Short mmCIF file of C-alpha atoms and ligand atoms in Angstrom, two decimals:
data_model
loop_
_atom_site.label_atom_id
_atom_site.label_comp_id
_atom_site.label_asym_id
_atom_site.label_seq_id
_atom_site.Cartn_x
_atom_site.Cartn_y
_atom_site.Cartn_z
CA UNK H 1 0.00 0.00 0.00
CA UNK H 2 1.31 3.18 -0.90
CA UNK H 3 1.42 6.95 0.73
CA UNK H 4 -1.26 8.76 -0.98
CA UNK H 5 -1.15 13.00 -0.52
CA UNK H 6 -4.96 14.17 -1.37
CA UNK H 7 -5.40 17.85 -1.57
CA UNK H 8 -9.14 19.66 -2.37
CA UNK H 9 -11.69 17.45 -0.05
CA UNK H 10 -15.15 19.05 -1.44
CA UNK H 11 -17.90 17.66 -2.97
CA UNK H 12 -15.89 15.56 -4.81
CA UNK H 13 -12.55 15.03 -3.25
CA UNK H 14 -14.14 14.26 0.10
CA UNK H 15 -15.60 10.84 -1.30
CA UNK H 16 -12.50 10.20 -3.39
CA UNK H 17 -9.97 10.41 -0.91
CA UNK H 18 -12.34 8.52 1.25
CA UNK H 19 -12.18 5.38 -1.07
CA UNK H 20 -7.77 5.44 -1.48
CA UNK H 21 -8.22 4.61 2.49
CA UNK H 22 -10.92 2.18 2.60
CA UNK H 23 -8.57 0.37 -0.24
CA UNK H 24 -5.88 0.49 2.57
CA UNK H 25 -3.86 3.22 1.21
CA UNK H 26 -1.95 5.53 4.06
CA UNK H 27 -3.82 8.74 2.87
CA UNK H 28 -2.13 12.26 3.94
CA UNK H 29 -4.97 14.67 3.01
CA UNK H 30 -5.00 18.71 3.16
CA UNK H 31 -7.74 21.30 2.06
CA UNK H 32 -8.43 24.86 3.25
CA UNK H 33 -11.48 24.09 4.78
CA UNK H 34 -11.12 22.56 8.29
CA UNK H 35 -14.59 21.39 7.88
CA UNK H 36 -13.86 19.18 5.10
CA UNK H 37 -10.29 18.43 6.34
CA UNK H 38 -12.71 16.86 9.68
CA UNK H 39 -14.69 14.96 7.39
CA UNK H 40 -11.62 13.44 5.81
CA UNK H 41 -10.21 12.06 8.90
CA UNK H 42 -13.85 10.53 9.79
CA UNK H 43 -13.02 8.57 6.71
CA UNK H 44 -9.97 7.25 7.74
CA UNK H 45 -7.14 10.08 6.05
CA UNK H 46 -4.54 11.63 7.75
CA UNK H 47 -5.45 15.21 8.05
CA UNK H 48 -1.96 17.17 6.77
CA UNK H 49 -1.38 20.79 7.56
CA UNK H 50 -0.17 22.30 4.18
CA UNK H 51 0.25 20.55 0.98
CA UNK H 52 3.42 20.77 1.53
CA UNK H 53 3.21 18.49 4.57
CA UNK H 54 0.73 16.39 2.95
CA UNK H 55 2.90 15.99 -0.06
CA UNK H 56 5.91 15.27 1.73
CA UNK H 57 7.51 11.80 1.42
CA UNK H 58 4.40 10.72 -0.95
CA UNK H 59 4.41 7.77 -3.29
CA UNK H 60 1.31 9.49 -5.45
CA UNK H 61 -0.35 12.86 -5.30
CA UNK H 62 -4.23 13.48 -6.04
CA UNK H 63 -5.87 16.50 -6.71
CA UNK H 64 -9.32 17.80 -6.76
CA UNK H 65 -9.76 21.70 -7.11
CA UNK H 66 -12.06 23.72 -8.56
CA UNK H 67 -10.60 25.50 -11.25
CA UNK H 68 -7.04 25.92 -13.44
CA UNK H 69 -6.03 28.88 -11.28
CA UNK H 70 -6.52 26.86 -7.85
CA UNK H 71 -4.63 23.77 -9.72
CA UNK H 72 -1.63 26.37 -10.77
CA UNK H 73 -1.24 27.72 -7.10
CA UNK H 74 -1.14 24.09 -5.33
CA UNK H 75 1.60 22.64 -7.74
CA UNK H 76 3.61 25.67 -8.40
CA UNK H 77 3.56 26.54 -4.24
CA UNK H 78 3.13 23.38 -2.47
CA UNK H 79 3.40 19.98 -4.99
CA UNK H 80 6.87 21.15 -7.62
CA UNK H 81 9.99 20.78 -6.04
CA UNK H 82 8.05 19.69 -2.62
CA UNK H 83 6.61 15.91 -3.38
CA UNK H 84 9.92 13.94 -4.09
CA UNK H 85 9.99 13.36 -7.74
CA UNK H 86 9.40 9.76 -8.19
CA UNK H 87 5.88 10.49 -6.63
CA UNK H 88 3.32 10.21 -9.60
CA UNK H 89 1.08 13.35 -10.14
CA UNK H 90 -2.49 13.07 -10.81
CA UNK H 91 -4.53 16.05 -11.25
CA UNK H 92 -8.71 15.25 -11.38
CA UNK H 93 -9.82 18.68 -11.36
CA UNK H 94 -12.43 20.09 -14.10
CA UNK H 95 -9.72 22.60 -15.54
CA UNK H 96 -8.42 24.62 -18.90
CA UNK H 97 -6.72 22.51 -21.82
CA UNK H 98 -3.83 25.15 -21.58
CA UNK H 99 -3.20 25.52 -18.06
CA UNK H 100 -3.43 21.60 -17.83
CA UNK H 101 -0.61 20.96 -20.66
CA UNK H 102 1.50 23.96 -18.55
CA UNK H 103 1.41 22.24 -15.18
CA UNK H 104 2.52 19.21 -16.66
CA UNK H 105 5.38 20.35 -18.70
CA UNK H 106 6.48 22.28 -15.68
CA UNK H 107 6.17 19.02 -13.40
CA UNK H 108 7.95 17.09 -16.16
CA UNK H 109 11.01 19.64 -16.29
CA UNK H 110 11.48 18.71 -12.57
CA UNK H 111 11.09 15.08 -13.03
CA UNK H 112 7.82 14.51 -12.28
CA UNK H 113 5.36 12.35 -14.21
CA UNK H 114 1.62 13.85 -14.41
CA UNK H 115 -1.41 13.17 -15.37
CA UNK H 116 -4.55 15.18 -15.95
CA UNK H 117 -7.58 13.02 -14.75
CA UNK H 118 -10.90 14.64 -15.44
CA UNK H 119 -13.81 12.50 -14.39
CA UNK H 120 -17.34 12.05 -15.08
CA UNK H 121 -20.14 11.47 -12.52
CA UNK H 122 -21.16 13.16 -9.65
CA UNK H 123 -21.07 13.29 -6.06
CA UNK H 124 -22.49 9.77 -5.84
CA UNK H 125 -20.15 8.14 -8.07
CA UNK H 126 -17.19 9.87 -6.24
CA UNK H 127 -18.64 8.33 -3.25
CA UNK H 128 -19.12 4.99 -4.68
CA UNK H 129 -15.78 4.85 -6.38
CA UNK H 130 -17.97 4.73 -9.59
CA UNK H 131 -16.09 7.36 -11.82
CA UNK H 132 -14.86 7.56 -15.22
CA UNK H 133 -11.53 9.08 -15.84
CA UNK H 134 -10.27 10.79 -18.66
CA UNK H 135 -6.51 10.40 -18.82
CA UNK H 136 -3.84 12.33 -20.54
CA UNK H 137 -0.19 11.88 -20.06
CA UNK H 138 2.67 9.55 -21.26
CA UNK H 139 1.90 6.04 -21.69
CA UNK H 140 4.00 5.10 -18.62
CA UNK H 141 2.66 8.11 -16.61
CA UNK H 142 -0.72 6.32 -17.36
CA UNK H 143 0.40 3.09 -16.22
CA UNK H 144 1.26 4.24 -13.16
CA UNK H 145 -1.81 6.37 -11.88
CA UNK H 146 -4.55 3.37 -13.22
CA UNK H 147 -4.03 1.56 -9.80
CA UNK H 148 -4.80 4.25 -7.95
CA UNK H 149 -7.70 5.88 -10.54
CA UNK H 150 -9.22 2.13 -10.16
CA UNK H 151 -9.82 2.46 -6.65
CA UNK H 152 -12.03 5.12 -7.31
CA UNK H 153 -13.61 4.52 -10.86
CA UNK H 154 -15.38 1.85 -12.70
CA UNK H 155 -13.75 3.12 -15.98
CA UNK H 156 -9.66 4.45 -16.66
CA UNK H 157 -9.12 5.54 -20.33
CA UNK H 158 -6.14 6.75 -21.78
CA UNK H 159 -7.31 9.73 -23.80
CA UNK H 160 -3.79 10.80 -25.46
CA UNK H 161 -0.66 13.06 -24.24
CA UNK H 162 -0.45 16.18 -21.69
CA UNK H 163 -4.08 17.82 -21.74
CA UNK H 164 -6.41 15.00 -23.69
CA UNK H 165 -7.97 14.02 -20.75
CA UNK H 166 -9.15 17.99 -20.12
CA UNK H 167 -9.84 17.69 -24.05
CA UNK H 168 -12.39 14.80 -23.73
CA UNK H 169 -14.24 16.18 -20.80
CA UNK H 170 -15.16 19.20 -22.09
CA UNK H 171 -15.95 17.82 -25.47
CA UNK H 172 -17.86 15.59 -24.22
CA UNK H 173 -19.32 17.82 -22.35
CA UNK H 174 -19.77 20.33 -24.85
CA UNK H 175 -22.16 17.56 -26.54
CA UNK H 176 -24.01 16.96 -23.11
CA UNK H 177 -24.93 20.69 -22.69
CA UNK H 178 -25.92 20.91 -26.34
CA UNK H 179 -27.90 17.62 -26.36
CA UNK H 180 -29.66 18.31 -23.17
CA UNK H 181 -30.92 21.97 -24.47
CA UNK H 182 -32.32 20.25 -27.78
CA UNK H 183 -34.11 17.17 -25.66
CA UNK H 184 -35.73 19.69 -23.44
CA UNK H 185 -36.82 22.31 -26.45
CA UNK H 186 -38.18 18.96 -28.08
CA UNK H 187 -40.07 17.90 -25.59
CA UNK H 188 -42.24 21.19 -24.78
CA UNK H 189 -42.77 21.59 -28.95
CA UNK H 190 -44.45 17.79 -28.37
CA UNK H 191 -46.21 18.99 -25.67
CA UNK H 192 -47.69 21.66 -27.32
CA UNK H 193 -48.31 19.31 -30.37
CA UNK H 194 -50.46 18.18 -28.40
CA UNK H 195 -48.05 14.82 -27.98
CA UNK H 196 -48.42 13.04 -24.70
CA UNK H 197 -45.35 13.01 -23.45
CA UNK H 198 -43.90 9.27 -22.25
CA UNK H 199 -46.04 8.42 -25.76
CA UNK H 200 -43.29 10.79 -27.32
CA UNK H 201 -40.90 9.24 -25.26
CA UNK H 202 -41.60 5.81 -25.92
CA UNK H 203 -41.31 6.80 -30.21
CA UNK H 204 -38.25 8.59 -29.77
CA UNK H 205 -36.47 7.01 -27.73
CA UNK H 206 -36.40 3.93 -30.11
CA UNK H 207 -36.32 6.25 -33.37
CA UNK H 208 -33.26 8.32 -35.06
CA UNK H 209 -33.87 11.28 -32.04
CA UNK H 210 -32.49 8.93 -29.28
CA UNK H 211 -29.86 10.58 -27.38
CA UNK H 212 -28.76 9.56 -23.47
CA UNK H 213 -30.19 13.25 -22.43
CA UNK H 214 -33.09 11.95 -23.33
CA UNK H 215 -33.29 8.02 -22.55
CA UNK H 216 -31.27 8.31 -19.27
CA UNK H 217 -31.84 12.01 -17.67
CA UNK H 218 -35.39 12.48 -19.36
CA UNK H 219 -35.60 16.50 -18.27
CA UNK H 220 -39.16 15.59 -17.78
CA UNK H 221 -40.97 14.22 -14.46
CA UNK H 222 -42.27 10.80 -14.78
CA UNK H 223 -41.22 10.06 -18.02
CA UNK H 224 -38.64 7.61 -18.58
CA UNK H 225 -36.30 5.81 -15.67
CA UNK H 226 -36.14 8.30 -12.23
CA UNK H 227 -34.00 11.45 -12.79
CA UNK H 228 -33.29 14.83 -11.14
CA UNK H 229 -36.70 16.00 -12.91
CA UNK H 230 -38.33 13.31 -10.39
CA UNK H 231 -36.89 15.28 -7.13
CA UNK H 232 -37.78 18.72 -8.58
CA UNK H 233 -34.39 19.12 -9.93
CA UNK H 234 -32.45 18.54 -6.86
CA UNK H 235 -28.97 16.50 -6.52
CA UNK H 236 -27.47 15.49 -9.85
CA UNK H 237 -24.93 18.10 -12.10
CA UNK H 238 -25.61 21.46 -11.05
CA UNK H 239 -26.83 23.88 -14.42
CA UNK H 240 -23.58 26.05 -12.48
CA UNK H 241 -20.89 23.08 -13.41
CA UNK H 242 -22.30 22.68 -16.84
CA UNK H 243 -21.90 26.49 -17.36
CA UNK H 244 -18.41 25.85 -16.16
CA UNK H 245 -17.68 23.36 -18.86
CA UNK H 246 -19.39 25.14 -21.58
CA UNK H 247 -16.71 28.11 -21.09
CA UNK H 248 -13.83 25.99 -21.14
CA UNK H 249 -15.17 24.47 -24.18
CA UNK H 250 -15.59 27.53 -25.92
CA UNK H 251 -12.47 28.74 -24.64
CA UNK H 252 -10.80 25.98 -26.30
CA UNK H 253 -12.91 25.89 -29.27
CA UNK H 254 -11.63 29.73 -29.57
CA UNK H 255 -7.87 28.88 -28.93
CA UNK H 256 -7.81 26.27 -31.83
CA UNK H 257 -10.18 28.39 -34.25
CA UNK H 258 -12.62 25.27 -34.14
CA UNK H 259 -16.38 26.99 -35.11
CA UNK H 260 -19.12 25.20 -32.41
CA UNK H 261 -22.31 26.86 -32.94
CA UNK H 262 -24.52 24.47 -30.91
CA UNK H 263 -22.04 24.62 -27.89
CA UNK H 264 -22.00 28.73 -28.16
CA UNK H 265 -25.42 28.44 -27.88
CA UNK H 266 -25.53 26.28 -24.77
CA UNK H 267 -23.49 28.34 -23.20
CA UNK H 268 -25.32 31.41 -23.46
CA UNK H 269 -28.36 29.59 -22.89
CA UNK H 270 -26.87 28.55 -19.47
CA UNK H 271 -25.42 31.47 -18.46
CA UNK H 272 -29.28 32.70 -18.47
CA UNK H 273 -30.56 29.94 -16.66
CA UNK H 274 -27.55 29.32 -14.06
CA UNK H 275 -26.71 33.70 -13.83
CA UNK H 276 -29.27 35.65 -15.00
CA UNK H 277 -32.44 33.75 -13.66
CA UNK H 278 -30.60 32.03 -10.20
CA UNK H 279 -30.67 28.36 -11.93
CA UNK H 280 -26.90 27.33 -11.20
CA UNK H 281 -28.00 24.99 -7.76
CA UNK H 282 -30.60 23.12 -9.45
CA UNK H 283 -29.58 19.96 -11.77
CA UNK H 284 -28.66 21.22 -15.34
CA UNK H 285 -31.79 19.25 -16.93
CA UNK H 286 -34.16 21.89 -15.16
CA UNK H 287 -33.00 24.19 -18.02
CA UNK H 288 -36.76 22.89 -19.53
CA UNK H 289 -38.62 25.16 -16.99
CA UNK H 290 -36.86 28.46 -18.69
CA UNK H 291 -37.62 27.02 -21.74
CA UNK H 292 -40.89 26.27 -21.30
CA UNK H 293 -41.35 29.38 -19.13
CA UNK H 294 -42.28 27.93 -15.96
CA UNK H 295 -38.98 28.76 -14.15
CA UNK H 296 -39.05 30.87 -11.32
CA UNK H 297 -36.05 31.17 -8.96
CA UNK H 298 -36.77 32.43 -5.10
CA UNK H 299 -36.18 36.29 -5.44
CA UNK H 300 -35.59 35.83 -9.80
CA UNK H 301 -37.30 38.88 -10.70
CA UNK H 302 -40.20 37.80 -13.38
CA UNK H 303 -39.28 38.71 -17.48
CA UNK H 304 -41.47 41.73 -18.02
CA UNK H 305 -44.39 41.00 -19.89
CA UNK H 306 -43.19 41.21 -24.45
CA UNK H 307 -43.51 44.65 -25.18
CA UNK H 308 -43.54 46.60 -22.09
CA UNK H 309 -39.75 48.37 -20.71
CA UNK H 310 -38.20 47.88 -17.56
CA UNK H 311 -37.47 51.25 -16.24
CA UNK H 312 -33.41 51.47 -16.48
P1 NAD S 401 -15.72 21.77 -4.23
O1 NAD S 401 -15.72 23.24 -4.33
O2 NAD S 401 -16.79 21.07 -3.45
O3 NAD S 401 -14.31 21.26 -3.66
C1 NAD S 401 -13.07 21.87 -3.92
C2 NAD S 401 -12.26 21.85 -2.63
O4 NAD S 401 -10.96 22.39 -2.91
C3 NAD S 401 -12.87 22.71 -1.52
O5 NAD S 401 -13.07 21.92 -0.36
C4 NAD S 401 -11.82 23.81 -1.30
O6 NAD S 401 -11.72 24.22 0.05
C5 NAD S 401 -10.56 23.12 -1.77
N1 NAD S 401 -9.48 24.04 -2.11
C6 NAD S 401 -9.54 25.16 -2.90
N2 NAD S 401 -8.33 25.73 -2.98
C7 NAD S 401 -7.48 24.97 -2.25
C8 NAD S 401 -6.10 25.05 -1.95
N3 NAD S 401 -5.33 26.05 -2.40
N4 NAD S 401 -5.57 24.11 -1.14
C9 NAD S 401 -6.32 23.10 -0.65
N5 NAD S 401 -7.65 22.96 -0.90
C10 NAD S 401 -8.22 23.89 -1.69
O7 NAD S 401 -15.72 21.24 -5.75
P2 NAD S 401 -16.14 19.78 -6.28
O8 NAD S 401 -17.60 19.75 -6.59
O9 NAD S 401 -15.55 18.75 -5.38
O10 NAD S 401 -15.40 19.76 -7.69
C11 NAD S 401 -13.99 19.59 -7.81
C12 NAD S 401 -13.63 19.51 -9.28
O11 NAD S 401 -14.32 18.40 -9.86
C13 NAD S 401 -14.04 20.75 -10.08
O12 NAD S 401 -13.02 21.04 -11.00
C14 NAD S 401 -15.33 20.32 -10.77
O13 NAD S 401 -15.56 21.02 -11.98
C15 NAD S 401 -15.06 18.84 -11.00
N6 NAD S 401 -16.28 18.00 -11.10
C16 NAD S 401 -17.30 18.17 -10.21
C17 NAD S 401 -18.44 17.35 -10.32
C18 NAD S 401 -19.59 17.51 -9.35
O14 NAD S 401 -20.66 16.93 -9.60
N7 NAD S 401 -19.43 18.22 -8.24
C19 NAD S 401 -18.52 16.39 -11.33
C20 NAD S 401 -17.43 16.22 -12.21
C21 NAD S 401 -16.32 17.04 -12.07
#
């Protein structure tokens, strides 16, 4: 068994780490928050005082943070130069393509091997150790982390070098966003059709319209198998993360020159929802209610009625 350093114990992290000690692993684990630092050590980690300390003498590092600039600070002021560098680096946070292919570069001028290690599923799945990562990195930088990814995941693919892993999350993502906006738009123009809804459901869902927005997180209540829509939206991916995703996709899609029109769409479409109308807790399938105009937030202040001014 192997010294594990775990740093960022949220949402996420918390269940993750949790799983590297049930497996037996001696895990050294740091965040800001004493809260979820207490929480940790109720699941059997060794609470650390500073990445630094928590990195010290490790055999593998795992990170969980919420964004690139969060991932910079840890490595470039606590992990670099800190873990020794046979310990393998495996970063899991949601982050930028660029700042991703940065860290590890930097990491790999030291002598570190790195991998970025997005992962899809939620807070359940990072509970039950029911993940899927995304990996980029060297083949043998690969090799290394899939014990440890294992533990917590029921699926470890190789996605390509430095960055791929960030690359396949957001596209994939990208789609998600895209596909969940058309399934919900779909299924209010059937309602209004005058279309019974599972009836619609149970036509397109074995026709050339099937998508997994649809057939496994129907946006609709009652239709289909039990969703978010079932527990008025609650639990699931928050509309806030997927707004997060869409602007790393699009910031990629700009940095490459790729033209996305669907996913520029989804983005501003959730920036509404999650910003503009107080959406961002609820799951991201609840977009349907501002689409079919039966959204309203606590405090959202009502759209004004078509035609009549706001005074400025
Ligand atoms: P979170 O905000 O619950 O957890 C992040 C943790 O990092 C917090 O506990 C915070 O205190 C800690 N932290 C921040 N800066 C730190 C620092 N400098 N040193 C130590 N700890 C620090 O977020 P989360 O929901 O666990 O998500 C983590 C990542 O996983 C994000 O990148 C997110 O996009 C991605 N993700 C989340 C989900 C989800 O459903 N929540 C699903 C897939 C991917």
């Amino acid at each position: 068994m192997a010294r594990v350093a775990f740093i960022g114990l949220g949402n996420m992290g918390g269940g993750m780490a949790a799983n590297l000690a049930k497996a037996g692993h001696d895990v050294r684990a740091f965040d800001l928050s004493a809260e979820a630092l207490d929480r940790a050590k109720k699941a059997g980690c060794l609470p650390a005082e500073s990445t630094e300390a928590a990195v010290a003498e490790a055999e593998a590092i795992v990170t969980m943070l919420p964004a690139g600039k969060h991932v910079r600070d840890v490595y470039e002021t606590g992990i670099i130069g800190k873990a020794p560098p046979s310990a393998i680096l495996m970063d899991c946070s949601t982050i930028d393509v660029v700042t991703a292919r940065e860290e590890a570069e930097k990491a790999q001028a030291k002598g570190y091997q790195m991998v970025d290690a997005p992962v899809s599923g939620g807070i359940a799945a990072a509970e039950a150790g029911t993940l899927t990562f995304m990996v980029g990195g060297t083949r043998e930088a690969f090799e290394r982390a899939e014990p440890f990814l294992d533990i917590m995941g029921k699926a470890v693919i190789h996605a390509g070098g430095a960055g791929a892993g960030q690359a396949a999350k957001i596209c994939n993502n990208m789609l998600l966003g895209a596909s969940m906006v058309a399934t919900c738009e779909t299924f209010v123009l059937a309602r209004k059709l005058g279309l019974d809804p599972q009836t619609f459901f149970d036509i397109s869902s074995q026709a050339s319209g099937q998508c997994w927005s649809m057939t496994s997180y129907c946006p609709l209540p009652g239709v289909g198998p039990e969703t978010p829509a079932d527990r008025d939206y609650d639990g699931g991916f928050a509309a806030a993360l997927m707004l997060k995703d869409l602007r790393l996709a699009m910031e990629a899609a700009r940095s490459v020159d790729s033209y996305t029109p669907m996913g520029s769409d989804a983005e501003e479409l959730y920036t509404r929802f999650a910003e503009k109308l107080g959406g961002g807790g609820k799951d991201f399938s609840a977009i349907i209610k501002m689409i079919d105009d039966s959204w309203q937030a606590e405090g959202a202040v009502p759209p004004p009625p078509p035609g009549v001014q706001l005074p400025k």
